[in-house]
Structure formats: C-alpha cells, structure tokens
CSV table of N, CA, C and O in Angstrom, one decimal:
chain,number,residue,atom,x,y,z
N,1422,MET,N,8.4,22.6,23.5
N,1422,MET,CA,7.1,22.0,23.8
N,1422,MET,C,6.5,21.4,22.5
N,1422,MET,O,5.8,20.4,22.6
N,1423,GLN,N,6.7,22.0,21.4
N,1423,GLN,CA,6.1,21.6,20.1
N,1423,GLN,C,6.7,20.3,19.6
N,1423,GLN,O,6.2,19.6,18.8
N,1424,ASN,N,7.9,19.9,20.1
N,1424,ASN,CA,8.6,18.7,19.7
N,1424,ASN,C,7.8,17.4,20.0
N,1424,ASN,O,8.0,16.4,19.4
N,1425,ASP,N,7.0,17.5,21.0
N,1425,ASP,CA,6.3,16.3,21.4
N,1425,ASP,C,4.8,16.3,20.9
N,1425,ASP,O,4.0,15.5,21.4
N,1426,LEU,N,4.6,17.0,19.9
N,1426,LEU,CA,3.2,17.0,19.2
N,1426,LEU,C,3.3,16.4,17.8
N,1426,LEU,O,4.3,16.6,17.1
N,1427,ILE,N,2.3,15.8,17.4
N,1427,ILE,CA,2.2,15.2,16.1
N,1427,ILE,C,1.1,15.9,15.3
N,1427,ILE,O,0.0,16.0,15.9
N,1428,ILE,N,1.4,16.3,14.1
N,1428,ILE,CA,0.4,17.0,13.3
N,1428,ILE,C,-0.6,16.0,12.8
N,1428,ILE,O,-0.2,15.0,12.1
N,1429,ILE,N,-1.9,16.2,13.0
N,1429,ILE,CA,-2.9,15.2,12.7
N,1429,ILE,C,-2.9,15.0,11.2
N,1429,ILE,O,-3.0,13.8,10.8
N,1430,SER,N,-2.9,16.0,10.3
N,1430,SER,CA,-3.0,15.8,8.9
N,1430,SER,C,-1.8,14.9,8.4
N,1430,SER,O,-2.0,14.0,7.6
N,1431,GLU,N,-0.6,15.2,8.9
N,1431,GLU,CA,0.5,14.4,8.5
N,1431,GLU,C,0.4,12.9,9.0
N,1431,GLU,O,0.8,12.0,8.2
N,1432,TYR,N,0.0,12.8,10.2
N,1432,TYR,CA,-0.2,11.4,10.8
N,1432,TYR,C,-1.2,10.6,9.9
N,1432,TYR,O,-1.0,9.5,9.6
N,1433,CYS,N,-2.3,11.3,9.6
N,1433,CYS,CA,-3.4,10.6,8.9
N,1433,CYS,C,-2.9,10.3,7.5
N,1433,CYS,O,-3.3,9.2,7.0
N,1434,ASN,N,-2.2,11.1,6.8
N,1434,ASN,CA,-1.6,10.8,5.5
N,1434,ASN,C,-0.7,9.6,5.6
N,1434,ASN,O,-0.7,8.7,4.7
N,1435,HIS,N,0.1,9.6,6.6
N,1435,HIS,CA,1.1,8.5,6.8
N,1435,HIS,C,0.4,7.1,7.1
N,1435,HIS,O,0.8,6.1,6.6
N,1436,CYS,N,-0.7,7.2,7.9
N,1436,CYS,CA,-1.3,6.0,8.4
N,1436,CYS,C,-2.6,5.6,7.6
N,1436,CYS,O,-3.3,4.6,8.0
N,1437,ASN,N,-3.0,6.5,6.6
N,1437,ASN,CA,-4.2,6.2,5.9
N,1437,ASN,C,-5.5,6.1,6.7
N,1437,ASN,O,-6.3,5.2,6.6
N,1438,ILE,N,-5.6,7.1,7.6
N,1438,ILE,CA,-6.9,7.2,8.4
N,1438,ILE,C,-7.4,8.6,8.2
N,1438,ILE,O,-6.7,9.5,7.8
N,1439,GLU,N,-8.7,8.7,8.5
N,1439,GLU,CA,-9.4,10.0,8.3
N,1439,GLU,C,-9.1,11.0,9.5
N,1439,GLU,O,-9.2,10.6,10.6
N,1440,PRO,N,-8.8,12.2,9.2
N,1440,PRO,CA,-8.6,13.2,10.2
N,1440,PRO,C,-9.9,13.4,11.1
N,1440,PRO,O,-9.8,13.7,12.3
N,1441,SER,N,-11.0,13.2,10.5
N,1441,SER,CA,-12.3,13.4,11.2
N,1441,SER,C,-12.4,12.3,12.3
N,1441,SER,O,-13.0,12.6,13.4
N,1442,PHE,N,-11.8,11.2,12.2
N,1442,PHE,CA,-11.8,10.2,13.2
N,1442,PHE,C,-11.0,10.7,14.5
N,1442,PHE,O,-11.5,10.6,15.6
N,1443,ILE,N,-9.9,11.3,14.2
N,1443,ILE,CA,-9.1,11.8,15.4
N,1443,ILE,C,-9.8,13.0,16.0
N,1443,ILE,O,-9.9,13.1,17.2
N,1444,LEU,N,-10.4,13.8,15.2
N,1444,LEU,CA,-11.2,15.0,15.7
N,1444,LEU,C,-12.4,14.5,16.5
N,1444,LEU,O,-12.7,15.1,17.6
N,1445,MET,N,-13.0,13.4,16.1
N,1445,MET,CA,-14.1,12.8,16.9
N,1445,MET,C,-13.6,12.3,18.3
N,1445,MET,O,-14.3,12.5,19.3
N,1446,LEU,N,-12.4,11.7,18.2
N,1446,LEU,CA,-11.8,11.3,19.5
N,1446,LEU,C,-11.6,12.5,20.4
N,1446,LEU,O,-11.8,12.4,21.6
N,1447,GLY,N,-11.1,13.5,19.8
N,1447,GLY,CA,-10.8,14.8,20.6
N,1447,GLY,C,-12.1,15.3,21.1
N,1447,GLY,O,-12.1,15.8,22.3
N,1448,GLU,N,-13.2,15.4,20.4
N,1448,GLU,CA,-14.5,15.9,20.8
N,1448,GLU,C,-15.0,15.1,22.0
N,1448,GLU,O,-15.6,15.6,22.9
N,1449,ASP,N,-14.7,13.8,22.0
N,1449,ASP,CA,-15.2,12.9,23.1
N,1449,ASP,C,-14.2,12.9,24.3
N,1449,ASP,O,-14.4,12.1,25.2
N,1450,GLY,N,-13.1,13.6,24.2
N,1450,GLY,CA,-12.1,13.6,25.3
N,1450,GLY,C,-11.2,12.4,25.3
N,1450,GLY,O,-10.6,12.2,26.3
N,1451,LEU,N,-11.1,11.6,24.3
N,1451,LEU,CA,-10.3,10.5,24.3
N,1451,LEU,C,-8.8,10.8,23.9
N,1451,LEU,O,-7.9,10.1,24.3
N,1452,ILE,N,-8.7,11.9,23.1
N,1452,ILE,CA,-7.4,12.3,22.7
N,1452,ILE,C,-7.3,13.8,22.9
N,1452,ILE,O,-8.3,14.5,22.6
N,1453,ASP,N,-6.2,14.3,23.4
N,1453,ASP,CA,-6.1,15.8,23.5
N,1453,ASP,C,-5.6,16.4,22.2
N,1453,ASP,O,-4.7,15.9,21.6
N,1454,ILE,N,-6.4,17.4,21.7
N,1454,ILE,CA,-6.0,18.0,20.5
N,1454,ILE,C,-5.7,19.5,20.7
N,1454,ILE,O,-6.4,20.2,21.5
N,1455,GLU,N,-4.6,20.0,20.2
N,1455,GLU,CA,-4.1,21.3,20.3
N,1455,GLU,C,-4.0,22.0,18.9
N,1455,GLU,O,-3.7,21.3,18.0
N,1456,GLU,N,-4.3,23.3,18.9
N,1456,GLU,CA,-4.1,24.0,17.6
N,1456,GLU,C,-2.8,24.8,17.7
N,1456,GLU,O,-2.6,25.6,18.6
N,1457,ILE,N,-1.9,24.5,16.8
N,1457,ILE,CA,-0.6,25.2,16.8
N,1457,ILE,C,-0.4,25.7,15.3
N,1457,ILE,O,-0.3,24.9,14.4
N,1458,ASP,N,-0.3,27.0,15.1
N,1458,ASP,CA,-0.1,27.6,13.8
N,1458,ASP,C,-1.1,27.1,12.8
N,1458,ASP,O,-0.8,26.7,11.7
N,1459,ASN,N,-2.4,27.1,13.3
N,1459,ASN,CA,-3.5,26.7,12.4
N,1459,ASN,C,-3.5,25.2,12.0
N,1459,ASN,O,-4.0,24.8,11.0
N,1460,ARG,N,-2.7,24.4,12.8
N,1460,ARG,CA,-2.7,23.0,12.5
N,1460,ARG,C,-3.1,22.2,13.8
N,1460,ARG,O,-2.7,22.6,14.9
N,1461,SER,N,-4.0,21.2,13.6
N,1461,SER,CA,-4.4,20.4,14.7
N,1461,SER,C,-3.3,19.4,15.0
N,1461,SER,O,-2.8,18.7,14.1
N,1462,CYS,N,-3.0,19.2,16.3
N,1462,CYS,CA,-1.9,18.3,16.7
N,1462,CYS,C,-2.4,17.5,17.9
N,1462,CYS,O,-3.4,17.9,18.6
N,1463,PHE,N,-1.8,16.4,18.2
N,1463,PHE,CA,-2.0,15.7,19.4
N,1463,PHE,C,-0.7,15.3,20.0
N,1463,PHE,O,0.3,15.2,19.3
N,1464,PRO,N,-0.7,15.1,21.3
N,1464,PRO,CA,0.6,14.7,22.0
N,1464,PRO,C,1.1,13.4,21.6
N,1464,PRO,O,0.4,12.4,21.5
N,1465,ALA,N,2.4,13.3,21.4
N,1465,ALA,CA,3.1,12.1,21.0
N,1465,ALA,C,2.9,11.0,22.0
N,1465,ALA,O,2.8,9.8,21.7
N,1466,ALA,N,2.7,11.4,23.3
N,1466,ALA,CA,2.5,10.5,24.4
N,1466,ALA,C,1.2,9.7,24.2
N,1466,ALA,O,1.0,8.6,24.8
N,1467,GLN,N,0.3,10.2,23.4
N,1467,GLN,CA,-1.0,9.5,23.2
N,1467,GLN,C,-1.0,8.7,21.9
N,1467,GLN,O,-2.1,8.1,21.5
N,1468,LEU,N,0.1,8.5,21.3
N,1468,LEU,CA,0.2,7.8,20.0
N,1468,LEU,C,-0.2,6.3,20.2
N,1468,LEU,O,-1.0,5.8,19.4
N,1469,ARG,N,0.2,5.7,21.2
N,1469,ARG,CA,-0.2,4.3,21.5
N,1469,ARG,C,-1.7,4.2,21.6
N,1469,ARG,O,-2.3,3.2,21.1
N,1470,GLU,N,-2.3,5.1,22.4
N,1470,GLU,CA,-3.7,5.0,22.6
N,1470,GLU,C,-4.4,5.2,21.3
N,1470,GLU,O,-5.4,4.5,20.9
N,1471,LEU,N,-4.0,6.2,20.5
N,1471,LEU,CA,-4.6,6.5,19.2
N,1471,LEU,C,-4.5,5.3,18.3
N,1471,LEU,O,-5.5,5.0,17.6
N,1472,GLU,N,-3.4,4.6,18.3
N,1472,GLU,CA,-3.3,3.4,17.4
N,1472,GLU,C,-4.2,2.3,17.9
N,1472,GLU,O,-4.8,1.6,17.1
N,1473,ARG,N,-4.4,2.2,19.2
N,1473,ARG,CA,-5.4,1.2,19.7
N,1473,ARG,C,-6.8,1.6,19.3
N,1473,ARG,O,-7.6,0.8,18.9
N,1474,TYR,N,-7.1,2.9,19.4
N,1474,TYR,CA,-8.5,3.3,19.0
N,1474,TYR,C,-8.7,3.2,17.5
N,1474,TYR,O,-9.8,2.8,17.1
N,1475,ALA,N,-7.7,3.4,16.7
N,1475,ALA,CA,-7.8,3.2,15.3
N,1475,ALA,C,-8.1,1.8,14.9
N,1475,ALA,O,-8.9,1.5,14.1
N,1476,HIS,N,-7.4,0.9,15.6
N,1476,HIS,CA,-7.6,-0.6,15.4
N,1476,HIS,C,-9.1,-0.9,15.7
N,1476,HIS,O,-9.7,-1.6,15.0
N,1477,LEU,N,-9.5,-0.4,16.9
N,1477,LEU,CA,-10.9,-0.7,17.3
N,1477,LEU,C,-11.9,-0.2,16.2
N,1477,LEU,O,-12.9,-0.8,15.9
N,1478,TYR,N,-11.7,1.0,15.8
N,1478,TYR,CA,-12.6,1.7,14.9
N,1478,TYR,C,-12.5,1.1,13.5
N,1478,TYR,O,-13.6,0.8,12.9
N,1479,TYR,N,-11.4,1.0,12.9
N,1479,TYR,CA,-11.2,0.6,11.5
N,1479,TYR,C,-11.3,-1.0,11.3
N,1479,TYR,O,-11.9,-1.5,10.4
N,1480,ASP,N,-10.6,-1.7,12.2
N,1480,ASP,CA,-10.5,-3.1,12.0
N,1480,ASP,C,-11.7,-3.9,12.6
N,1480,ASP,O,-12.1,-4.9,12.1
N,1481,LEU,N,-12.2,-3.4,13.7
N,1481,LEU,CA,-13.3,-4.0,14.4
N,1481,LEU,C,-14.7,-3.3,14.3
N,1481,LEU,O,-15.7,-3.8,14.9
N,1482,SER,N,-14.7,-2.2,13.6
N,1482,SER,CA,-15.9,-1.4,13.3
N,1482,SER,C,-16.6,-1.0,14.6
N,1482,SER,O,-17.9,-1.1,14.7
N,1483,ILE,N,-15.9,-0.6,15.6
N,1483,ILE,CA,-16.5,-0.1,16.9
N,1483,ILE,C,-16.5,1.4,16.8
N,1483,ILE,O,-15.5,2.0,16.5
N,1484,ASN,N,-17.7,2.0,17.1
N,1484,ASN,CA,-17.8,3.4,17.0
N,1484,ASN,C,-17.1,4.1,18.2
N,1484,ASN,O,-16.7,3.4,19.1
N,1485,VAL,N,-17.1,5.4,18.2
N,1485,VAL,CA,-16.3,6.2,19.2
N,1485,VAL,C,-16.9,6.0,20.5
N,1485,VAL,O,-16.2,5.9,21.5
N,1486,GLU,N,-18.2,5.9,20.6
N,1486,GLU,CA,-18.9,5.7,21.9
N,1486,GLU,C,-18.5,4.3,22.5
N,1486,GLU,O,-18.2,4.2,23.7
N,1487,GLY,N,-18.4,3.3,21.6
N,1487,GLY,CA,-17.9,2.0,22.1
N,1487,GLY,C,-16.5,2.0,22.5
N,1487,GLY,O,-16.1,1.3,23.5
N,1488,ILE,N,-15.7,2.8,21.8
N,1488,ILE,CA,-14.3,2.9,22.1
N,1488,ILE,C,-14.1,3.5,23.5
N,1488,ILE,O,-13.3,3.1,24.3
N,1489,ASP,N,-14.9,4.5,23.8
N,1489,ASP,CA,-14.9,5.2,25.1
N,1489,ASP,C,-15.3,4.2,26.2
N,1489,ASP,O,-14.7,4.1,27.3
N,1490,ALA,N,-16.3,3.3,25.9
N,1490,ALA,CA,-16.7,2.3,26.9
N,1490,ALA,C,-15.6,1.3,27.1
N,1490,ALA,O,-15.3,0.9,28.3
N,1491,ILE,N,-15.0,0.9,26.1
N,1491,ILE,CA,-13.9,-0.1,26.2
N,1491,ILE,C,-12.7,0.5,27.0
N,1491,ILE,O,-12.1,-0.1,27.8
N,1492,ARG,N,-12.4,1.8,26.7
N,1492,ARG,CA,-11.3,2.4,27.4
N,1492,ARG,C,-11.6,2.5,28.9
N,1492,ARG,O,-10.7,2.2,29.7
N,1493,TYR,N,-12.8,2.8,29.2
N,1493,TYR,CA,-13.2,2.9,30.6
N,1493,TYR,C,-13.1,1.5,31.3
N,1493,TYR,O,-12.5,1.4,32.4
N,1494,LEU,N,-13.6,0.5,30.6
N,1494,LEU,CA,-13.5,-0.8,31.2
N,1494,LEU,C,-12.1,-1.3,31.3
N,1494,LEU,O,-11.7,-2.0,32.4
N,1495,LEU,N,-11.2,-1.1,30.4
N,1495,LEU,CA,-9.8,-1.5,30.4
N,1495,LEU,C,-9.1,-0.8,31.6
N,1495,LEU,O,-8.3,-1.4,32.3
N,1496,THR,N,-9.4,0.5,31.7
N,1496,THR,CA,-8.8,1.3,32.8
N,1496,THR,C,-9.3,0.7,34.2
N,1496,THR,O,-8.5,0.6,35.1
N,1497,ARG,N,-10.5,0.4,34.3
N,1497,ARG,CA,-11.1,-0.2,35.5
N,1497,ARG,C,-10.4,-1.6,35.8
N,1497,ARG,O,-10.1,-1.9,36.9
N,1498,VAL,N,-10.3,-2.4,34.8
N,1498,VAL,CA,-9.6,-3.7,34.9
N,1498,VAL,C,-8.2,-3.6,35.4
N,1498,VAL,O,-7.8,-4.2,36.3
N,1499,GLU,N,-7.5,-2.6,34.8
N,1499,GLU,CA,-6.1,-2.4,35.2
N,1499,GLU,C,-6.0,-1.9,36.7
N,1499,GLU,O,-5.2,-2.4,37.5
N,1500,SER,N,-7.0,-1.1,37.1
N,1500,SER,CA,-7.0,-0.6,38.5
N,1500,SER,C,-7.3,-1.8,39.4
N,1500,SER,O,-6.7,-1.9,40.5
N,1501,LEU,N,-8.2,-2.6,39.0
N,1501,LEU,CA,-8.6,-3.8,39.9
N,1501,LEU,C,-7.4,-4.7,40.0
N,1501,LEU,O,-7.1,-5.3,41.0
N,1502,GLN,N,-6.7,-4.9,38.9
N,1502,GLN,CA,-5.5,-5.8,38.9
N,1502,GLN,C,-4.5,-5.3,39.8
N,1502,GLN,O,-3.8,-6.1,40.6
N,1503,GLU,N,-4.2,-4.0,39.8
N,1503,GLU,CA,-3.3,-3.4,40.7
N,1503,GLU,C,-3.7,-3.6,42.1
N,1503,GLU,O,-2.9,-3.8,43.0
N,1504,ARG,N,-5.0,-3.4,42.4
N,1504,ARG,CA,-5.5,-3.6,43.8
N,1504,ARG,C,-5.3,-5.0,44.2
N,1504,ARG,O,-4.9,-5.3,45.4
N,1505,VAL,N,-5.5,-6.0,43.4
N,1505,VAL,CA,-5.3,-7.4,43.7
N,1505,VAL,C,-3.8,-7.7,44.0
N,1505,VAL,O,-3.5,-8.3,45.0
N,1506,ARG,N,-2.9,-7.1,43.2
N,1506,ARG,CA,-1.5,-7.3,43.5
N,1506,ARG,C,-1.1,-6.7,44.8
N,1506,ARG,O,-0.4,-7.3,45.6
N,1507,THR,N,-1.7,-5.5,45.2
N,1507,THR,CA,-1.4,-4.9,46.4
N,1507,THR,C,-1.9,-5.8,47.6
N,1507,THR,O,-1.2,-6.0,48.6
N,1508,LEU,N,-3.1,-6.3,47.4
N,1508,LEU,CA,-3.7,-7.1,48.5
N,1508,LEU,C,-2.9,-8.5,48.6
N,1508,LEU,O,-2.7,-9.0,49.7
N,1509,GLU,N,-2.5,-9.0,47.5
N,1509,GLU,CA,-1.7,-10.2,47.6
N,1509,GLU,C,-0.3,-10.0,48.3
N,1509,GLU,O,0.1,-10.8,49.1
N,1510,ASN,N,0.3,-8.9,48.0
N,1510,ASN,CA,1.5,-8.5,48.7
N,1510,ASN,C,1.3,-8.3,50.2
N,1510,ASN,O,2.1,-8.8,51.0
N,1511,GLU,N,0.2,-7.7,50.6
N,1511,GLU,CA,-0.1,-7.5,52.0
N,1511,GLU,C,-0.4,-8.9,52.7
N,1511,GLU,O,0.1,-9.1,53.8
N,1512,LEU,N,-1.1,-9.7,52.0
N,1512,LEU,CA,-1.4,-11.1,52.5
N,1512,LEU,C,-0.1,-11.9,52.7
N,1512,LEU,O,0.1,-12.5,53.8
N,1513,ARG,N,0.8,-11.8,51.8
N,1513,ARG,CA,2.1,-12.5,51.9
N,1513,ARG,C,2.9,-11.9,53.2
N,1513,ARG,O,3.5,-12.7,53.9
N,1514,PHE,N,2.8,-10.6,53.4
N,1514,PHE,CA,3.5,-10.0,54.5
N,1514,PHE,C,2.9,-10.6,55.8
N,1514,PHE,O,3.7,-10.9,56.7
N,1515,TYR,N,1.6,-10.7,55.9
N,1515,TYR,CA,1.0,-11.1,57.2
N,1515,TYR,C,1.1,-12.6,57.4
N,1515,TYR,O,0.9,-13.1,58.5
N,1516,ARG,N,1.3,-13.4,56.3
N,1516,ARG,CA,1.4,-14.8,56.5
N,1516,ARG,C,2.8,-15.2,57.0
N,1516,ARG,O,3.0,-16.3,57.5
N,1517,ARG,N,3.8,-14.3,56.9
N,1517,ARG,CA,5.1,-14.6,57.4
N,1517,ARG,C,5.2,-14.6,58.9
N,1517,ARG,O,4.8,-14.4,59.8
C-alpha cells in the first residue's frame, strides 16, 4: 500500500515547492495527506491534481481558496459536458 504514496518533503525538494503549500491543500481537502512513519505523504494518484494546483498557485498567484473554487467549477463543467454527450447520444437514437 505504501508503494503508491509520495513523501511530501522529497517531492517538494525535487519540485522546488514549499511543503506548507501541500499541507494547506490537505487542510482544505484538496489533497489527501497520510502520516506514515512520521512522514507526510500523498497518494500518487493525486500527482496530476497537485501539479495543476501548484501551477495555479505559483505561476498564476491564485490562493488555495481560489484553487478550490476553480476545482469545483472544472468538475461541474466536466459533469455538464458528460451530460450533454449523453443527451446527444439519446437524441441520435430517437432520430433514427
């Protein structure tokens, strides 16, 4: 189970970001943080999300609350896009 976890301090050293940033994301529920052997870790499955959040925070100067709002809106857009695809498929079915 530990194979799919990334140690925050090592990741931050490698990527030149502050561990406090990831901990803030964890406090706001954007990233899952686990303590293993007195080391803070996050699931490797969330690496892509973390990279996106780091881009928003460091490159675009968006705070964690803004990142949370953006995450919610992107999730909502994806959900609506999926709903539109479903409705388009149903419409094609009934037009035949």
